[in-house]
Coordinates of C-alpha atoms in Angstrom, one line a residue:
M1 CA 8.1 80.4 -26.4
E2 CA 8.9 79.0 -28.9
G3 CA 7.1 76.4 -31.0
M4 CA 7.8 73.0 -30.5
H5 CA 9.9 72.5 -34.2
D6 CA 12.6 74.3 -36.0
L7 CA 9.9 76.9 -37.7
A8 CA 12.8 77.6 -40.5
Y9 CA 13.3 73.4 -40.7
F10 CA 9.5 72.9 -41.3
R11 CA 8.5 75.9 -44.0
S12 CA 12.2 74.5 -45.3
H13 CA 10.8 71.1 -45.6
F14 CA 7.2 71.8 -45.2
D15 CA 6.7 68.5 -48.3
Q16 CA 8.5 66.4 -46.2
V17 CA 7.6 66.9 -42.9
A18 CA 3.8 66.9 -43.7
E19 CA 4.8 63.2 -45.3
R20 CA 6.0 62.5 -42.6
L21 CA 3.3 63.6 -39.7
A22 CA 0.5 62.4 -42.8
T23 CA 1.2 58.8 -41.4
R24 CA 0.3 59.2 -37.6
S25 CA -3.1 58.7 -36.8
N26 CA -5.6 62.2 -36.6
P27 CA -2.9 63.5 -38.6
P28 CA -2.4 67.8 -38.5
N29 CA -4.1 69.7 -41.0
L30 CA -1.6 71.5 -42.5
D31 CA -3.6 73.5 -45.0
Q32 CA -3.7 76.3 -42.5
F33 CA 0.4 76.9 -42.6
R34 CA 0.4 77.1 -46.3
E35 CA -2.7 79.3 -46.1
L36 CA -0.7 81.3 -43.4
D37 CA 3.2 81.1 -45.1
A38 CA 1.2 82.5 -48.4
R39 CA 0.3 85.5 -46.1
R40 CA 3.5 85.8 -44.9
R41 CA 5.9 85.5 -47.7
A42 CA 3.2 87.9 -49.3
A43 CA 3.8 90.4 -47.0
I44 CA 7.7 90.2 -47.0
S45 CA 8.2 90.9 -49.9
Q46 CA 5.5 93.4 -50.6
A47 CA 7.8 95.1 -47.5
E48 CA 11.4 94.6 -49.5
E49 CA 9.7 96.3 -52.6
L50 CA 8.4 99.0 -50.3
K51 CA 12.3 99.2 -48.8
R52 CA 13.7 99.3 -52.2
R53 CA 11.3 102.1 -53.7
R54 CA 12.5 104.4 -49.9
N55 CA 15.9 103.8 -50.8
E56 CA 15.8 105.0 -54.8
E57 CA 13.9 107.7 -53.3
S58 CA 16.3 108.8 -50.7
A59 CA 19.0 108.5 -52.7
K60 CA 16.7 110.8 -54.7
I61 CA 16.1 113.4 -52.2
A62 CA 20.0 114.2 -51.4
Q63 CA 20.4 114.4 -55.3
L64 CA 18.0 117.2 -55.4
K65 CA 19.3 118.9 -52.2
R66 CA 22.6 119.0 -53.2
E67 CA 21.0 120.8 -55.8
G68 CA 19.3 123.2 -53.8
A69 CA 15.5 121.7 -54.3
D70 CA 13.0 122.0 -51.8
T71 CA 12.3 117.9 -50.5
A72 CA 9.6 118.6 -48.5
E73 CA 6.9 116.7 -50.6
Q74 CA 9.2 113.9 -51.3
Q75 CA 10.1 113.6 -47.9
K76 CA 6.8 113.4 -46.9
Q77 CA 6.1 110.6 -49.9
V78 CA 8.7 108.6 -47.7
R79 CA 8.3 108.5 -44.8
A80 CA 4.3 107.6 -45.7
V81 CA 6.5 104.7 -47.3
G82 CA 8.4 103.6 -43.7
D83 CA 4.8 103.2 -42.0
Q84 CA 3.6 101.1 -44.8
I85 CA 7.0 99.4 -44.4
A86 CA 6.2 99.5 -40.8
A87 CA 3.0 97.8 -41.0
C88 CA 4.1 95.0 -43.4
D89 CA 6.4 94.3 -40.2
E90 CA 4.3 94.3 -38.2
Q91 CA 1.5 91.9 -40.3
V92 CA 4.7 89.6 -40.6
K93 CA 5.3 89.2 -36.4
A94 CA 1.2 88.6 -36.4
L95 CA 1.5 86.3 -38.8
D96 CA 4.5 84.2 -36.7
E97 CA 2.6 84.3 -34.0
Q98 CA -0.4 82.7 -35.3
F99 CA 2.6 79.9 -37.2
Q100 CA 3.9 79.3 -33.5
E101 CA 0.7 78.9 -32.1
L102 CA 0.0 76.1 -34.9
L103 CA 3.1 74.7 -34.4
A104 CA 2.4 74.0 -30.5
G105 CA -0.5 71.6 -31.5
I106 CA 1.6 70.5 -34.8
P107 CA 2.6 66.7 -33.2
N108 CA 6.5 65.8 -33.6
T109 CA 8.1 64.0 -36.7
P110 CA 8.7 60.0 -36.4
H111 CA 11.9 59.0 -37.2
E112 CA 12.8 57.8 -39.9
S113 CA 13.1 54.4 -38.4
V114 CA 9.7 54.1 -36.8
P115 CA 7.5 51.8 -39.1
V116 CA 4.7 53.3 -40.8
G117 CA 0.7 51.4 -39.4
K118 CA -2.3 52.6 -38.5
D119 CA -2.6 51.2 -35.1
S120 CA -1.0 49.6 -32.4
E121 CA -2.0 46.2 -34.2
D122 CA 0.9 47.3 -36.8
N123 CA 3.5 47.6 -33.8
V124 CA 7.0 46.0 -34.6
E125 CA 8.3 43.4 -32.1
V126 CA 11.4 43.5 -32.1
R127 CA 12.8 41.3 -29.0
R128 CA 11.2 38.6 -26.9
V129 CA 12.9 37.2 -23.3
G130 CA 12.0 34.6 -21.2
E131 CA 9.0 31.7 -21.1
P132 CA 6.0 32.4 -19.9
P133 CA 5.7 30.0 -17.3
K134 CA 3.5 27.3 -17.5
F135 CA 1.2 26.5 -14.5
D136 CA 0.0 22.7 -13.3
F137 CA -3.2 25.0 -12.3
E138 CA -5.6 27.8 -13.5
P139 CA -4.0 30.9 -12.6
K140 CA -5.4 33.6 -10.7
P141 CA -5.0 37.4 -11.8
H142 CA -4.1 39.6 -9.2
W143 CA -8.2 41.1 -8.2
D144 CA -8.2 37.3 -6.7
L145 CA -5.0 36.7 -5.4
G146 CA -4.8 39.7 -3.7
P147 CA -7.4 40.5 -1.4
E148 CA -7.1 35.9 -0.9
L149 CA -3.6 37.0 0.7
G150 CA -5.3 40.1 2.2
I151 CA -2.1 42.2 0.0
L152 CA -4.3 44.6 -1.8
D153 CA -7.7 45.7 -0.9
M154 CA -9.9 47.5 -4.0
E155 CA -13.1 47.6 -1.2
R156 CA -12.0 50.4 0.9
A157 CA -9.8 51.9 -1.4
A158 CA -12.8 53.1 -3.7
K159 CA -14.6 54.0 0.2
I160 CA -11.7 55.9 1.3
T161 CA -11.8 57.5 -2.6
G162 CA -13.4 56.2 -5.4
A163 CA -12.7 53.7 -8.2
R164 CA -9.5 53.1 -9.9
F165 CA -7.5 53.4 -6.5
A166 CA -5.5 50.8 -4.3
L167 CA -4.6 50.0 -0.7
Y168 CA -1.6 47.5 -0.3
W169 CA -1.5 45.6 3.3
G170 CA 1.1 44.3 4.4
L171 CA 3.7 42.5 2.6
G172 CA 1.5 43.8 -0.8
A173 CA 2.8 47.4 0.5
K174 CA 6.3 46.3 1.7
L175 CA 6.7 44.6 -2.0
E176 CA 5.6 48.2 -3.5
R177 CA 8.4 50.0 -1.6
A178 CA 10.6 46.8 -2.2
L179 CA 10.4 48.0 -6.0
V180 CA 10.6 51.4 -5.3
N181 CA 14.6 50.9 -4.0
F182 CA 15.7 47.6 -5.9
M183 CA 14.5 50.0 -8.8
L184 CA 16.5 53.5 -7.8
D185 CA 19.5 50.7 -6.7
V186 CA 19.9 49.3 -9.3
H187 CA 19.3 52.3 -11.6
T188 CA 21.6 55.2 -9.8
R189 CA 24.7 51.9 -9.0
D190 CA 24.5 49.7 -12.1
H191 CA 23.2 52.0 -15.1
G192 CA 24.3 55.2 -13.8
Y193 CA 21.3 57.3 -13.2
T194 CA 21.8 60.2 -10.4
E195 CA 18.5 60.3 -8.2
V196 CA 16.6 63.1 -8.0
L197 CA 13.1 63.1 -5.9
P198 CA 11.5 66.1 -7.6
P199 CA 8.2 68.2 -6.2
F200 CA 4.8 65.8 -7.4
M201 CA 2.7 68.7 -8.1
V202 CA 4.2 71.1 -11.2
N203 CA 2.7 74.4 -12.7
S204 CA 1.3 74.8 -16.6
A205 CA 5.0 76.2 -17.9
S206 CA 6.2 72.6 -17.3
L207 CA 3.5 71.3 -18.4
F208 CA 3.5 72.6 -21.7
G209 CA 7.7 72.3 -21.6
T210 CA 7.3 68.4 -21.9
G211 CA 3.8 68.8 -24.2
Q212 CA 0.8 67.6 -22.0
L213 CA -0.1 71.6 -22.4
P214 CA -2.4 72.8 -23.8
K215 CA -3.7 69.5 -25.8
F216 CA -4.2 66.5 -22.6
A217 CA -5.2 68.9 -19.5
D218 CA -8.2 66.2 -19.4
D219 CA -6.2 63.5 -19.0
L220 CA -4.9 65.5 -15.6
F221 CA -5.7 66.4 -12.3
K222 CA -5.9 70.6 -11.7
C223 CA -6.3 72.2 -8.4
E224 CA -8.5 74.1 -8.1
K225 CA -7.8 78.0 -7.1
H226 CA -4.0 77.8 -7.7
D227 CA -1.9 76.9 -11.0
F228 CA -0.6 73.7 -9.8
W229 CA -1.2 69.8 -11.6
L230 CA -0.6 66.8 -10.2
V231 CA 2.3 65.2 -12.1
P232 CA 0.9 62.3 -14.3
T233 CA 4.7 61.1 -14.8
A234 CA 8.2 62.1 -13.1
E235 CA 9.0 63.1 -16.8
V236 CA 7.6 66.5 -16.2
P237 CA 9.0 67.5 -13.3
V238 CA 12.5 66.1 -13.9
T239 CA 13.2 67.4 -18.2
N240 CA 11.4 70.7 -16.7
I241 CA 15.4 70.9 -13.9
Y242 CA 16.2 72.5 -16.8
R243 CA 14.2 74.0 -18.6
D244 CA 15.2 78.2 -19.6
E245 CA 18.6 76.5 -19.4
T246 CA 21.9 76.6 -21.2
L247 CA 23.7 73.5 -20.7
D248 CA 27.3 72.3 -20.7
G249 CA 27.7 70.1 -23.1
E250 CA 30.1 68.5 -22.0
T251 CA 28.1 67.1 -19.3
L252 CA 25.8 65.4 -21.6
P253 CA 24.2 62.8 -21.6
I254 CA 23.0 64.1 -18.9
K255 CA 20.8 60.6 -17.2
L256 CA 18.3 61.1 -14.5
C257 CA 16.5 58.6 -13.0
A258 CA 13.4 59.4 -10.0
Y259 CA 10.4 58.0 -7.7
T260 CA 6.7 59.4 -7.8
P261 CA 3.5 58.5 -7.2
C262 CA 1.6 59.7 -10.7
F263 CA -1.7 60.7 -11.3
R264 CA -4.1 60.8 -14.4
S265 CA -7.9 61.2 -15.1
E266 CA -7.4 58.2 -17.5
A267 CA -10.3 60.3 -19.6
G268 CA -10.4 58.2 -23.0
S269 CA -10.1 54.7 -20.8
Y270 CA -13.6 53.7 -20.0
G271 CA -14.7 50.0 -19.4
R272 CA -10.6 49.0 -20.0
D273 CA -9.1 47.0 -17.5
V274 CA -11.9 48.2 -15.1
R275 CA -10.7 45.1 -12.6
G276 CA -7.1 44.9 -10.2
I277 CA -4.8 47.6 -10.9
I278 CA -3.7 47.9 -14.3
R279 CA -4.4 50.9 -14.8
Q280 CA -5.6 53.3 -12.5
H281 CA -5.9 57.2 -10.9
Q282 CA -3.1 57.0 -8.6
F283 CA 0.0 55.1 -9.4
Q284 CA 3.9 54.6 -8.7
K285 CA 6.9 54.7 -11.0
V286 CA 10.3 55.2 -11.2
E287 CA 11.6 57.2 -13.9
L288 CA 14.4 57.9 -16.7
V289 CA 14.8 60.5 -17.5
K290 CA 18.0 61.4 -20.5
F291 CA 19.6 64.8 -21.9
T292 CA 21.7 64.6 -24.8
R293 CA 23.7 65.7 -27.8
P294 CA 21.8 65.8 -30.6
E295 CA 24.2 63.0 -32.6
Q296 CA 24.2 60.7 -29.4
S297 CA 20.3 61.0 -28.7
Y298 CA 19.5 57.4 -30.9
D299 CA 22.5 55.4 -29.2
E300 CA 21.0 56.7 -26.4
H301 CA 18.0 55.5 -26.6
E302 CA 18.7 51.9 -27.3
K303 CA 20.6 52.1 -23.6
L304 CA 17.3 54.0 -21.9
T305 CA 15.3 51.3 -23.1
A306 CA 17.5 48.2 -22.4
D307 CA 18.0 49.5 -18.2
A308 CA 14.5 48.9 -18.4
E309 CA 14.5 45.9 -19.6
D310 CA 17.6 44.5 -16.9
I311 CA 14.6 45.7 -14.5
L312 CA 12.9 42.7 -15.8
R313 CA 15.9 41.0 -16.4
R314 CA 16.6 40.3 -13.1
L315 CA 13.3 39.6 -12.0
G316 CA 13.3 37.1 -14.1
L317 CA 9.4 37.8 -15.8
P318 CA 9.3 37.7 -19.3
F319 CA 8.3 40.6 -21.5
R320 CA 8.9 41.5 -25.3
T321 CA 9.6 45.0 -26.7
V322 CA 7.7 46.5 -29.3
V323 CA 8.3 49.4 -31.9
L324 CA 5.4 51.4 -31.8
C325 CA 4.6 52.5 -35.3
T326 CA 3.9 55.7 -36.6
G327 CA -0.1 55.9 -36.2
D328 CA 0.7 54.9 -33.1
L329 CA 3.3 57.3 -31.5
G330 CA 2.4 60.3 -29.0
F331 CA 2.8 63.2 -29.6
G332 CA 5.8 65.0 -28.9
N333 CA 7.3 61.5 -29.3
A334 CA 9.9 60.9 -32.3
K335 CA 10.3 57.4 -32.1
T336 CA 9.5 54.5 -28.7
Y337 CA 10.3 51.2 -27.2
D338 CA 7.5 49.7 -25.3
I339 CA 8.2 47.2 -22.6
E340 CA 5.3 44.5 -21.9
V341 CA 5.5 42.3 -19.6
W342 CA 3.5 39.1 -19.9
L343 CA 0.4 38.1 -17.2
P344 CA -0.5 35.0 -17.0
G345 CA -3.8 36.3 -15.3
Q346 CA -4.5 38.4 -18.6
N347 CA -2.9 35.3 -20.9
A348 CA -1.8 39.0 -22.3
Y349 CA 1.6 41.0 -22.6
K350 CA 1.0 44.1 -20.8
E351 CA 3.0 47.6 -21.4
I352 CA 4.4 48.5 -18.1
S353 CA 7.4 51.1 -19.9
S354 CA 7.3 53.7 -22.7
C355 CA 11.3 54.6 -24.2
S356 CA 10.7 57.1 -25.8
N357 CA 13.4 60.1 -28.2
Y358 CA 11.4 63.2 -28.1
E359 CA 14.4 64.4 -30.8
A360 CA 14.5 68.3 -29.6
F361 CA 10.5 68.6 -29.5
Q362 CA 10.4 69.0 -25.5
A363 CA 13.7 71.0 -25.4
R364 CA 12.6 73.6 -28.2
R365 CA 9.0 74.0 -26.1
A366 CA 10.9 74.1 -22.9
G367 CA 14.1 76.2 -24.1
I368 CA 16.7 73.8 -23.0
R369 CA 19.9 74.2 -25.2
F370 CA 23.4 73.1 -24.6
K371 CA 26.8 74.8 -25.4
G372 CA 29.3 72.7 -27.3
G373 CA 31.2 75.2 -29.3
K374 CA 30.4 79.5 -30.0
K375 CA 26.9 78.6 -30.1
S376 CA 24.2 77.4 -28.4
E377 CA 21.5 74.3 -29.7
F378 CA 19.0 72.4 -28.7
A379 CA 19.1 69.6 -26.2
H380 CA 17.6 66.3 -27.0
T381 CA 15.6 64.5 -24.4
L382 CA 14.5 61.0 -23.7
N383 CA 12.8 59.6 -21.2
G384 CA 11.2 56.0 -20.1
S385 CA 9.6 54.0 -16.5
G386 CA 12.3 52.0 -14.9
L387 CA 9.3 50.6 -14.1
A388 CA 5.8 51.5 -13.7
I389 CA 5.5 50.3 -10.1
G390 CA 1.8 48.7 -9.7
R391 CA 2.5 46.8 -13.4
T392 CA 5.6 45.5 -11.9
W393 CA 3.7 44.8 -8.7
V394 CA 1.0 42.3 -10.9
A395 CA 3.3 40.6 -13.1
I396 CA 4.8 39.1 -10.4
V397 CA 1.6 38.4 -7.8
E398 CA 0.4 36.6 -11.5
N399 CA 3.9 34.6 -12.1
Y400 CA 5.1 33.5 -9.0
Q401 CA 2.1 32.8 -8.4
Q402 CA 2.1 28.5 -6.6
K403 CA -0.9 26.1 -6.1
D404 CA -1.4 26.8 -2.5
G405 CA -2.4 30.9 -3.2
S406 CA 0.4 31.9 -2.0
V407 CA 3.5 34.1 -4.3
V408 CA 7.2 32.5 -4.4
V409 CA 9.2 36.6 -4.2
P410 CA 11.8 36.7 -6.8
E411 CA 15.2 36.4 -5.3
A412 CA 16.5 39.9 -6.3
L413 CA 13.8 41.5 -5.0
R414 CA 14.2 39.3 -1.0
P415 CA 16.6 41.6 1.5
Y416 CA 14.8 44.0 0.3
V417 CA 11.3 42.5 1.2
G418 CA 12.9 40.8 3.6
A419 CA 10.8 37.4 2.3
E420 CA 11.2 34.1 0.2
V421 CA 7.4 33.6 -0.2
I422 CA 3.9 35.9 0.8
R423 CA 1.2 33.7 2.3
G424 CA -1.9 35.0 3.5
R425 CA -2.3 36.3 6.2

């Protein structure tokens, strides 16, 4: 299993890579690499010196044999040198394995177009679309509107399962289903993606491939007595469709979209978004995944982001798109755009999609190559939500609420919902 960085590139551009990685939050400590690399170089040069000696000695033995001399002692010495060479080679191999292990825990190098910054405060807005609605009444948050309309029930969900789960009723459930179908239809019909329906459980190798394991095991739900994990996002099963395969370069870019539920332990989010359905242990999502050639991945990243934004445009929901700074970038991401939808109930923009280019980071871990000419190379992988269904549901309910407590269904969704307005039961 390869590390997520190109080992040769990492070694030969160590200072540049180290400088870029230092701009991330919790930058990795690269001192171990320097030390390992020094030991590896020493072992290689020792082996080379021994091989030179062995060649010289072998030449001398050949000469002595031609002269009819006894060479038993010299041959014994040459064999001893051979043993030393083998020991050096073993040492280099062991150090390389340590290197790969360390590399697996090193985050991706941010792309040069990513702004340098400490945290989300330093993210840069790239565009804003639509105006937040003006209400002539006090808009309600969805956790009040939903129960009043009889379409959302948090109490019974907590009884059935626990906190951070939702139960949808009637048109609330239908709105969720309508959004899934609407998004899949737009992406397959108008944006050129192929729909796939993957398993909702994956094995450890799949989670290593996309970068969730080993570092983020605490964010996941593991099935007892099985090497199965519940998917945190469709990115994991869909990217792993091509794990350990070589794609035909002519077929790239490959564009896939998938609906799945997503399961997250939300380990680090205690006290954040505790009300309503902004942050759940289970939520539904439509995901976009692309496999591209390296030279086309940044163009495809822009297109993927535009495809996700198009859903919000069609639903008439106000949003803004920001590019994440180095300090806010995810572990495996080389560049990420967050699309944030306006939520009147929170009086804030909230993330509804993260669209990321991983470059060869995931492909290297998962062994996803393509063949364009004579040799095969690693593909680039990209993904983004197209969109998170629960948060889109929240955005519709809050942005389209009326004074009488009803919610107008956006025009594009009416054929799917079969109603123009959601009223109380």
